[in-house]
Tab-separated table of C-alpha atoms and ligand atoms in Angstrom:
chain	number	residue	atom	x	y	z
A	175	MET	CA	7.270	33.566	-21.390
A	176	THR	CA	4.978	33.881	-18.617
A	177	PRO	CA	6.766	33.607	-15.449
A	178	ARG	CA	6.092	29.752	-13.119
A	179	PRO	CA	2.879	30.368	-10.420
A	180	SER	CA	4.790	30.726	-7.348
A	181	VAL	CA	3.688	28.896	-3.912
A	182	LEU	CA	4.889	29.162	-0.364
A	183	VAL	CA	4.967	26.167	1.563
A	184	PHE	CA	5.432	27.177	5.352
A	185	PRO	CA	6.558	25.730	7.739
A	186	ILE	CA	8.389	23.330	5.683
A	187	ASP	CA	9.401	20.884	8.472
A	188	MET	CA	6.328	19.063	8.437
A	189	PRO	CA	5.705	15.617	6.113
A	190	GLN	CA	2.638	17.142	4.721
A	191	SER	CA	4.507	20.140	3.969
A	192	VAL	CA	7.104	18.244	2.136
A	193	ALA	CA	4.625	15.742	0.333
A	194	PHE	CA	2.769	18.819	-1.007
A	195	ALA	CA	6.089	21.001	-2.393
A	196	HIS	CA	7.266	17.739	-4.254
A	197	THR	CA	3.780	17.961	-5.822
A	198	ALA	CA	3.957	21.403	-6.310
A	199	ARG	CA	7.214	21.216	-7.843
A	200	GLN	CA	6.200	18.413	-10.094
A	201	LEU	CA	3.337	20.222	-11.383
A	202	GLY	CA	5.279	23.704	-12.562
A	203	PHE	CA	5.178	25.666	-9.567
A	204	SER	CA	8.086	27.462	-8.875
A	205	VAL	CA	8.133	26.813	-4.569
A	206	VAL	CA	9.880	28.690	-2.116
A	207	VAL	CA	9.971	26.600	1.203
A	208	ALA	CA	10.266	28.520	4.734
A	209	SER	CA	10.651	27.452	8.416
A	210	SER	CA	11.100	29.395	11.777
A	211	GLU	CA	13.711	26.665	12.680
A	212	PRO	CA	16.781	26.216	11.596
A	213	VAL	CA	16.727	23.249	8.269
A	214	ASP	CA	18.962	21.279	6.639
A	215	PRO	CA	19.344	23.001	3.371
A	216	GLY	CA	20.176	19.699	1.555
A	217	LEU	CA	17.114	18.138	2.171
A	218	TYR	CA	15.488	21.303	0.134
A	219	SER	CA	17.695	21.353	-2.613
A	220	GLU	CA	15.251	21.689	-4.914
A	221	TYR	CA	13.368	24.509	-3.615
A	222	THR	CA	14.186	28.315	-2.853
A	223	ILE	CA	14.791	28.320	0.829
A	224	ALA	CA	13.606	31.017	3.336
A	225	VAL	CA	13.418	32.025	6.893
A	226	LEU	CA	10.191	33.474	8.307
A	227	PRO	CA	9.997	34.606	12.033
A	228	TYR	CA	7.908	32.506	14.198
A	229	VAL	CA	4.362	33.227	13.867
A	230	THR	CA	3.964	34.945	17.350
A	231	ALA	CA	6.833	37.064	16.734
A	232	PRO	CA	5.678	40.779	16.311
A	233	ASP	CA	7.563	41.163	13.108
A	234	PHE	CA	6.166	38.181	11.451
A	235	ASP	CA	3.084	40.044	9.478
A	236	SER	CA	5.868	42.308	7.456
A	237	ALA	CA	8.266	39.499	7.095
A	238	LEU	CA	5.650	37.507	5.694
A	239	ALA	CA	4.659	40.533	3.138
A	240	ALA	CA	8.355	41.090	2.223
A	241	LEU	CA	9.012	37.325	1.265
A	242	LEU	CA	5.627	36.979	-0.858
A	243	GLU	CA	6.166	40.116	-2.677
A	244	GLN	CA	10.141	39.052	-3.464
A	245	HIS	CA	9.023	35.476	-5.057
A	246	GLN	CA	5.403	37.140	-6.593
A	247	ALA	CA	3.956	34.089	-4.927
A	248	ASP	CA	0.174	34.602	-4.389
A	249	ARG	CA	-0.425	31.259	-2.460
A	250	VAL	CA	0.486	29.567	0.974
A	251	PHE	CA	0.421	25.923	1.849
A	252	ALA	CA	0.208	25.741	5.752
A	253	PRO	CA	-0.404	22.693	7.528
A	254	HIS	CA	0.225	23.916	10.950
A	255	PRO	CA	-3.192	24.915	13.036
A	256	ALA	CA	-1.932	27.901	14.399
A	257	ILE	CA	-0.146	29.275	11.248
A	258	TRP	CA	-3.090	27.988	9.050
A	259	TRP	CA	-5.758	30.516	11.269
A	260	HIS	CA	-3.146	33.212	11.443
A	261	LEU	CA	-2.507	32.996	7.629
A	262	ASN	CA	-6.260	32.569	6.865
A	263	ALA	CA	-7.285	35.650	8.951
A	264	LEU	CA	-3.985	37.728	7.623
A	265	CYS	CA	-5.472	37.260	3.717
A	266	GLN	CA	-8.862	38.510	4.046
A	267	LYS	CA	-7.670	41.996	5.596
A	268	ALA	CA	-7.751	44.898	3.275
A	269	ASP	CA	-5.009	46.298	4.273
A	270	PHE	CA	-2.446	43.424	4.400
A	271	PRO	CA	0.436	44.472	1.798
A	272	ALA	CA	0.557	41.286	-0.165
A	273	ARG	CA	-2.248	39.675	-1.830
A	274	PHE	CA	-2.285	35.580	-1.451
A	275	ARG	CA	-4.994	33.071	-0.329
A	276	VAL	CA	-3.956	29.709	1.628
A	277	CYS	CA	-4.461	26.941	-0.631
A	278	ASN	CA	-5.379	24.106	1.714
A	279	GLU	CA	-8.202	23.095	4.083
A	280	SER	CA	-8.325	23.631	7.657
A	281	PRO	CA	-5.260	21.239	8.829
A	282	TYR	CA	-7.744	19.599	11.259
A	283	GLU	CA	-9.972	18.433	8.153
A	284	MET	CA	-6.643	17.562	6.455
A	285	ASP	CA	-5.697	15.275	9.445
A	286	TRP	CA	-9.132	13.457	8.988
A	287	GLN	CA	-10.041	13.109	5.750
A	288	ALA	CA	-7.803	10.105	5.383
A	289	TYR	CA	-9.216	8.352	8.540
A	290	GLY	CA	-12.430	9.298	7.737
A	291	THR	CA	-12.323	7.315	3.859
A	292	SER	CA	-11.229	4.696	5.817
A	293	TYR	CA	-13.769	4.713	8.605
A	294	GLN	CA	-16.555	4.981	5.465
A	295	TRP	CA	-14.895	1.868	3.883
A	296	ALA	CA	-15.005	-0.109	7.151
A	297	GLU	CA	-18.583	0.822	7.784
A	298	ALA	CA	-19.562	-0.201	4.239
A	299	SER	CA	-17.794	-3.191	4.598
A	300	LEU	CA	-19.772	-4.034	8.148
A	301	ALA	CA	-23.279	-3.018	6.298
A	302	SER	CA	-22.480	-5.167	2.993
A	303	ARG	CA	-24.431	-8.089	2.228
A	304	PRO	CA	-21.432	-11.010	3.435
A	305	LEU	CA	-19.732	-12.855	0.480
A	306	LEU	CA	-20.390	-16.119	1.978
A	307	PRO	CA	-23.498	-17.143	3.682
A	308	PHE	CA	-21.844	-18.761	7.215
A	309	ALA	CA	-18.608	-16.869	8.864
A	310	PRO	CA	-17.304	-19.467	11.655
A	311	SER	CA	-15.576	-16.140	13.197
A	312	SER	CA	-17.265	-12.760	14.407
A	313	ALA	CA	-16.668	-9.502	12.661
A	314	LEU	CA	-13.723	-7.639	13.996
A	315	PRO	CA	-14.575	-3.866	15.099
A	316	LEU	CA	-15.028	-1.208	13.399
A	317	ALA	CA	-12.327	0.654	14.392
A	318	THR	CA	-9.720	-2.542	13.377
A	319	TYR	CA	-10.973	-2.512	9.823
A	320	ALA	CA	-10.321	1.354	9.703
A	321	GLY	CA	-6.974	0.548	10.863
A	322	LEU	CA	-6.819	-2.212	8.279
A	323	HIS	CA	-8.112	-0.204	5.363
A	324	ARG	CA	-5.778	2.876	6.065
A	325	ALA	CA	-2.397	0.933	6.441
A	326	TYR	CA	-3.134	-0.851	3.539
A	327	ASN	CA	-3.637	1.919	1.255
A	328	LEU	CA	-0.141	3.400	2.247
A	329	ILE	CA	1.659	0.505	0.647
A	330	PRO	CA	2.085	0.947	-2.921
A	331	GLY	CA	0.839	-2.080	-4.424
A	332	GLN	CA	-1.932	-3.692	-7.077
A	333	SER	CA	-4.467	-4.918	-4.837
A	334	ASP	CA	-7.639	-2.654	-4.452
A	335	ASN	CA	-10.129	-2.148	-1.992
A	336	THR	CA	-12.720	-4.213	-3.436
A	337	LYS	CA	-9.910	-7.276	-2.721
A	338	LEU	CA	-9.271	-6.009	0.919
A	339	PHE	CA	-13.019	-6.651	1.521
A	340	ALA	CA	-13.248	-10.269	0.237
A	341	LEU	CA	-10.143	-11.013	2.123
A	342	THR	CA	-11.721	-9.579	5.438
A	343	GLN	CA	-14.547	-12.113	4.752
A	344	ILE	CA	-12.470	-14.808	3.981
A	345	ALA	CA	-10.329	-14.553	6.625
A	346	ARG	CA	-13.513	-15.271	8.912
A	347	GLN	CA	-14.276	-18.749	7.366
A	348	ILE	CA	-9.969	-20.103	7.440
A	349	GLY	CA	-9.152	-22.451	10.252
A	350	PRO	CA	-5.608	-22.874	11.261
A	351	GLY	CA	-2.747	-23.019	9.093
A	352	ASP	CA	-0.205	-21.325	7.136
A	353	VAL	CA	-1.141	-18.678	4.787
A	354	VAL	CA	1.243	-18.485	1.653
A	355	GLU	CA	1.508	-15.864	-0.825
A	356	ILE	CA	3.446	-16.287	-4.162
A	357	GLY	CA	4.172	-12.483	-5.383
A	358	SER	CA	4.028	-10.160	-2.757
A	359	LEU	CA	5.737	-7.103	-4.022
A	360	TYR	CA	5.789	-4.327	-1.630
A	361	GLY	CA	3.953	-6.418	0.727
A	362	LYS	CA	0.408	-4.459	0.196
A	363	SER	CA	-1.995	-7.999	-0.230
A	364	ALA	CA	0.376	-9.435	2.273
A	365	PHE	CA	-0.205	-6.986	4.900
A	366	ALA	CA	-3.722	-7.254	4.790
A	367	LEU	CA	-3.183	-11.427	4.952
A	368	THR	CA	-1.035	-11.031	8.004
A	369	TRP	CA	-3.057	-8.388	9.743
A	370	LEU	CA	-6.092	-10.395	9.241
A	371	ALA	CA	-4.197	-13.784	10.554
A	372	HIS	CA	-3.179	-12.185	13.496
A	373	PHE	CA	-6.529	-10.717	13.977
A	374	HIS	CA	-8.444	-14.082	13.665
A	375	HIS	CA	-5.557	-16.341	15.075
A	376	VAL	CA	-5.251	-18.136	11.753
A	377	GLY	CA	-1.167	-18.528	11.574
A	378	SER	CA	1.652	-17.276	10.209
A	379	VAL	CA	2.266	-15.673	6.192
A	380	ILE	CA	5.007	-16.608	4.349
A	381	CYS	CA	5.713	-14.481	1.373
A	382	VAL	CA	7.664	-16.280	-1.718
A	383	ASP	CA	8.844	-13.420	-4.112
A	384	PRO	CA	12.559	-13.767	-5.784
A	385	TRP	CA	12.501	-9.914	-5.549
A	386	GLU	CA	15.079	-9.794	-8.683
A	387	ILE	CA	14.762	-9.418	-12.111
A	388	ALA	CA	15.761	-12.863	-13.996
A	389	SER	CA	12.572	-14.898	-12.410
A	390	ILE	CA	10.366	-12.218	-13.291
A	391	ARG	CA	10.909	-10.837	-16.950
A	392	ASN	CA	8.583	-12.664	-19.008
A	393	GLN	CA	4.659	-12.757	-18.347
A	394	GLY	CA	4.127	-13.425	-21.968
A	395	GLU	CA	3.635	-11.728	-25.515
A	396	GLN	CA	0.432	-9.561	-24.054
A	397	ALA	CA	2.092	-8.406	-21.064
A	398	HIS	CA	5.052	-6.735	-23.278
A	399	LEU	CA	4.269	-3.505	-21.580
A	400	ILE	CA	4.589	-4.850	-18.000
A	401	ASN	CA	7.531	-7.476	-19.145
A	402	ALA	CA	9.307	-3.864	-20.397
A	403	ALA	CA	8.354	-1.851	-17.399
A	404	VAL	CA	9.538	-4.326	-14.770
A	405	ALA	CA	13.019	-4.757	-16.220
A	406	SER	CA	13.738	-0.962	-15.397
A	407	ARG	CA	12.990	-1.486	-11.555
A	408	ASP	CA	15.163	-1.514	-8.616
A	409	TRP	CA	14.192	-4.907	-6.806
A	410	GLN	CA	16.062	-4.423	-4.021
A	411	GLN	CA	14.518	-1.407	-3.098
A	412	VAL	CA	11.514	-3.488	-3.368
A	413	PHE	CA	12.172	-5.991	-1.009
A	414	LEU	CA	13.566	-3.301	1.434
A	415	GLY	CA	9.565	-1.616	1.145
A	416	PHE	CA	8.403	-5.261	1.601
A	417	ALA	CA	10.214	-5.690	4.542
A	418	ALA	CA	9.480	-1.972	6.026
A	419	SER	CA	5.539	-2.785	5.318
A	420	LEU	CA	5.722	-6.084	7.122
A	421	ALA	CA	8.000	-5.014	9.799
A	422	MET	CA	5.495	-4.225	12.930
A	423	PHE	CA	3.997	-8.424	12.381
A	424	ASP	CA	5.533	-11.158	14.277
A	425	ASN	CA	3.391	-13.921	12.131
A	426	VAL	CA	4.879	-13.121	8.809
A	427	ASN	CA	8.412	-14.062	6.784
A	428	TYR	CA	9.664	-14.416	3.660
A	429	VAL	CA	11.421	-17.239	1.215
A	430	ARG	CA	13.478	-15.272	-1.689
A	431	GLN	CA	13.263	-17.544	-4.009
A	432	PRO	CA	10.824	-18.485	-7.268
A	433	SER	CA	7.808	-19.802	-6.426
A	434	GLU	CA	9.098	-23.192	-7.912
A	435	ASP	CA	12.174	-23.610	-5.928
A	436	ALA	CA	10.940	-21.983	-2.704
A	437	ALA	CA	8.591	-25.136	-1.886
A	438	THR	CA	11.927	-26.806	-0.968
A	439	ALA	CA	12.473	-24.412	1.565
A	440	TYR	CA	8.758	-24.513	2.632
A	441	ARG	CA	9.232	-28.299	3.383
A	442	GLN	CA	12.005	-27.762	5.462
A	443	ALA	CA	10.334	-24.989	7.607
A	444	ALA	CA	7.461	-27.197	8.272
A	445	SER	CA	9.686	-30.015	9.135
A	446	ASP	CA	11.859	-27.679	11.398
A	447	GLY	CA	8.477	-25.979	12.627
A	448	TRP	CA	10.104	-22.279	11.877
A	449	ILE	CA	11.302	-20.505	9.447
A	450	CYS	CA	14.011	-17.702	10.100
A	451	SER	CA	15.534	-14.350	8.357
A	452	ASP	CA	17.307	-11.227	9.640
A	453	GLU	CA	14.363	-8.976	9.025
A	454	PHE	CA	11.548	-11.109	10.877
A	455	GLY	CA	13.608	-13.248	13.362
A	456	SER	CA	12.025	-16.947	13.886
A	457	THR	CA	8.292	-17.632	12.761
A	458	PRO	CA	6.263	-21.114	13.493
A	459	VAL	CA	5.485	-23.015	10.215
A	460	GLN	CA	2.592	-25.588	10.774
A	461	GLY	CA	3.205	-27.207	7.183
A	462	SER	CA	-0.294	-27.328	5.792
A	463	ILE	CA	-1.410	-24.051	4.157
A	464	ALA	CA	-5.244	-22.437	5.155
A	465	LEU	CA	-4.846	-20.120	2.502
A	466	LEU	CA	-2.550	-19.608	-0.661
A	467	HIS	CA	-2.648	-16.369	-2.757
A	468	ILE	CA	-1.089	-16.951	-6.205
A	469	ASP	CA	0.157	-13.473	-7.862
A	470	GLY	CA	3.555	-14.223	-9.195
A	471	ASN	CA	4.291	-14.922	-12.981
A	472	HIS	CA	0.917	-14.542	-14.540
A	473	ARG	CA	1.866	-16.455	-17.395
A	474	TYR	CA	-0.386	-19.498	-17.995
A	475	GLU	CA	2.857	-22.093	-17.719
A	476	ALA	CA	3.777	-20.175	-14.783
A	477	VAL	CA	0.536	-20.044	-12.820
A	478	MET	CA	0.025	-24.075	-13.359
A	479	ARG	CA	3.335	-24.407	-11.829
A	480	ASP	CA	2.391	-22.548	-8.731
A	481	LEU	CA	-0.335	-24.934	-8.498
A	482	GLU	CA	1.296	-28.211	-9.260
A	483	THR	CA	3.544	-26.903	-6.636
A	484	TRP	CA	1.643	-25.557	-3.747
A	485	LEU	CA	-1.332	-27.320	-3.794
A	486	PRO	CA	-0.518	-30.589	-2.350
A	487	PHE	CA	0.008	-28.313	0.867
A	488	VAL	CA	-3.565	-26.583	1.057
A	489	GLN	CA	-5.428	-28.239	3.638
A	490	ASP	CA	-9.109	-29.967	2.524
A	491	GLY	CA	-11.178	-26.948	2.848
A	492	GLY	CA	-8.339	-23.995	2.321
A	493	TRP	CA	-8.751	-21.707	-0.093
A	494	VAL	CA	-6.810	-20.896	-3.268
A	495	LEU	CA	-6.925	-17.285	-4.571
A	496	LEU	CA	-5.700	-16.558	-8.179
A	497	ASP	CA	-5.070	-12.722	-8.389
A	498	ASP	CA	-5.584	-11.168	-12.011
A	499	TYR	CA	-8.013	-14.211	-12.961
A	500	VAL	CA	-9.423	-10.996	-14.697
A	501	TRP	CA	-6.411	-9.023	-16.539
A	502	ALA	CA	-5.966	-6.927	-19.139
A	503	PHE	CA	-2.779	-8.016	-20.343
A	504	GLY	CA	-3.173	-11.995	-20.603
A	505	ASP	CA	-5.171	-15.123	-19.854
A	506	GLY	CA	-2.473	-17.020	-17.753
A	507	PRO	CA	-4.551	-17.016	-14.399
A	508	GLN	CA	-7.775	-17.227	-16.035
A	509	ARG	CA	-6.800	-20.575	-18.261
A	510	ALA	CA	-5.156	-21.920	-15.194
A	511	GLY	CA	-8.257	-21.147	-12.603
A	512	ASP	CA	-10.624	-22.412	-14.897
A	513	GLU	CA	-8.430	-26.158	-15.226
A	514	LEU	CA	-8.485	-25.905	-11.460
A	515	LEU	CA	-12.294	-25.739	-11.490
A	516	ALA	CA	-12.639	-28.352	-14.337
A	517	ARG	CA	-10.541	-30.957	-12.308
A	518	ARG	CA	-10.761	-30.225	-8.841
A	519	ALA	CA	-14.297	-30.711	-6.724
A	520	VAL	CA	-14.821	-27.599	-5.032
A	521	LYS	CA	-16.935	-26.596	-2.319
A	522	THR	CA	-17.103	-22.743	-3.531
A	523	ALA	CA	-15.657	-20.548	-6.072
A	524	PHE	CA	-16.434	-16.810	-7.020
A	525	VAL	CA	-14.871	-13.874	-8.590
A	526	ALA	CA	-14.345	-10.419	-6.296
A	527	ALA	CA	-12.112	-8.054	-7.803
A	528	ASP	CA	-9.888	-9.403	-10.327
A	529	THR	CA	-9.460	-12.538	-8.052
A	530	LEU	CA	-10.826	-15.819	-8.358
A	531	PHE	CA	-11.418	-17.299	-5.054
A	532	VAL	CA	-11.877	-20.982	-4.448
A	533	GLN	CA	-12.453	-23.239	-1.407
A	534	LEU	CA	-11.116	-26.831	-2.141
B	188	LIG	C1	1.671	-8.269	-9.537
B	188	LIG	S1	2.897	-8.289	-8.223
B	188	LIG	C2	2.651	-8.727	-6.519
B	188	LIG	C3	1.451	-7.858	-6.109
B	188	LIG	C4	1.245	-7.696	-4.630
B	188	LIG	N1	0.797	-9.225	-4.017
B	188	LIG	C5	0.485	-6.727	-4.267
B	188	LIG	O1	-0.550	-6.606	-3.768
B	188	LIG	O2	0.922	-5.347	-4.287
B	188	LIG	C6	3.976	-9.909	-8.646
B	188	LIG	C7	4.991	-10.164	-8.100
B	188	LIG	O3	5.231	-11.468	-8.358
B	188	LIG	C8	6.967	-11.588	-7.942
B	188	LIG	N2	7.088	-13.134	-9.005
B	188	LIG	C9	7.368	-13.189	-10.369
B	188	LIG	N3	7.484	-14.364	-10.581
B	188	LIG	C10	7.566	-15.040	-9.621
B	188	LIG	C11	8.105	-16.695	-8.976
B	188	LIG	N4	8.235	-16.960	-10.120
B	188	LIG	N5	7.769	-16.859	-7.969
B	188	LIG	C12	7.258	-15.598	-7.069
B	188	LIG	N6	6.715	-14.636	-7.085
B	188	LIG	C13	7.732	-14.175	-8.314
B	188	LIG	C14	7.168	-10.339	-8.467
B	188	LIG	O4	8.971	-10.009	-7.923
B	188	LIG	C15	6.128	-9.377	-7.795
B	188	LIG	O5	6.743	-8.837	-6.890
């Protein structure tokens, strides 16, 4: 049997190293992790752990050569700039006793990559033709959009960057009021809505999601693959992820109930003027919805019920967004959306990404 290729990750005590070691192990590499500082072996129990002197120590080069030799490692991942420069020079020396290559680009390039992608997206967004002819509120600065894109893409979820662009456009249209989201999962779209509601002074975002399996299970026959997958998910973990995703904002809160039951809590919050939770404290509630994002159960009957329950709170000129209007696993949102368009006189309607955007 061919031996597994071996990679050295040094120093392991950086987040980039931990992520790389994990991926390398998943790809079938034998992973050796090393540090010059004491490390908690419990953190790295899946790997071979080694100690190397500081890169500035006189015996560093010989210790590295011996370690590479011992584990037959011919590549090194090194996200620390000084170490990367030293190793990059070392591997090109003909008289260095171990043959290896540094397998990551310069740490400075690595650091910039994600920011560069976010700035590219922000620049393209600002240069794009507006989705709507008139925007009462000005565009935000380039860096604000880049920051939004960067943070949004760190949250697991099912909203893409085309939808993010559409949300940034809608956020410039909406007047003061509440933003209500039905179905938040880890808080990806909720993060974008909360960020935009903060910067455009819209109001509070109230996320409605039961984060428990009984209310989620059945999204119809065509969605049987999704129905099976969600049953194996730990929904308390998802809720904890949601709370952490949005922890930095003071204009967001949640109702942990199915959409059809949560309207009672929303009505009560509107009459109190506040909604409270342990995670987010007290958040003002106006009782009039400026934007309703429906992204919960996608069965036709469920989307229709969401509309019936929440449309009475949506203000004239407010927006209703139906996620997965274009969906590979069923036509519930599309049928419900088309009925909404047929029954109500609407000011504007368009589809961006997979979502139907309707202005009442
Ligand atoms: C497609 S995910 C939402 C994705 C999320 N908006 C994002 O940006 O990643 C659907 C969510 O709807 C929630 N959900 C399912 N049934 C619901 C119901 N009856 N009321 C409210 N939320 C529901 C699920 O718990 C799940 O978190």
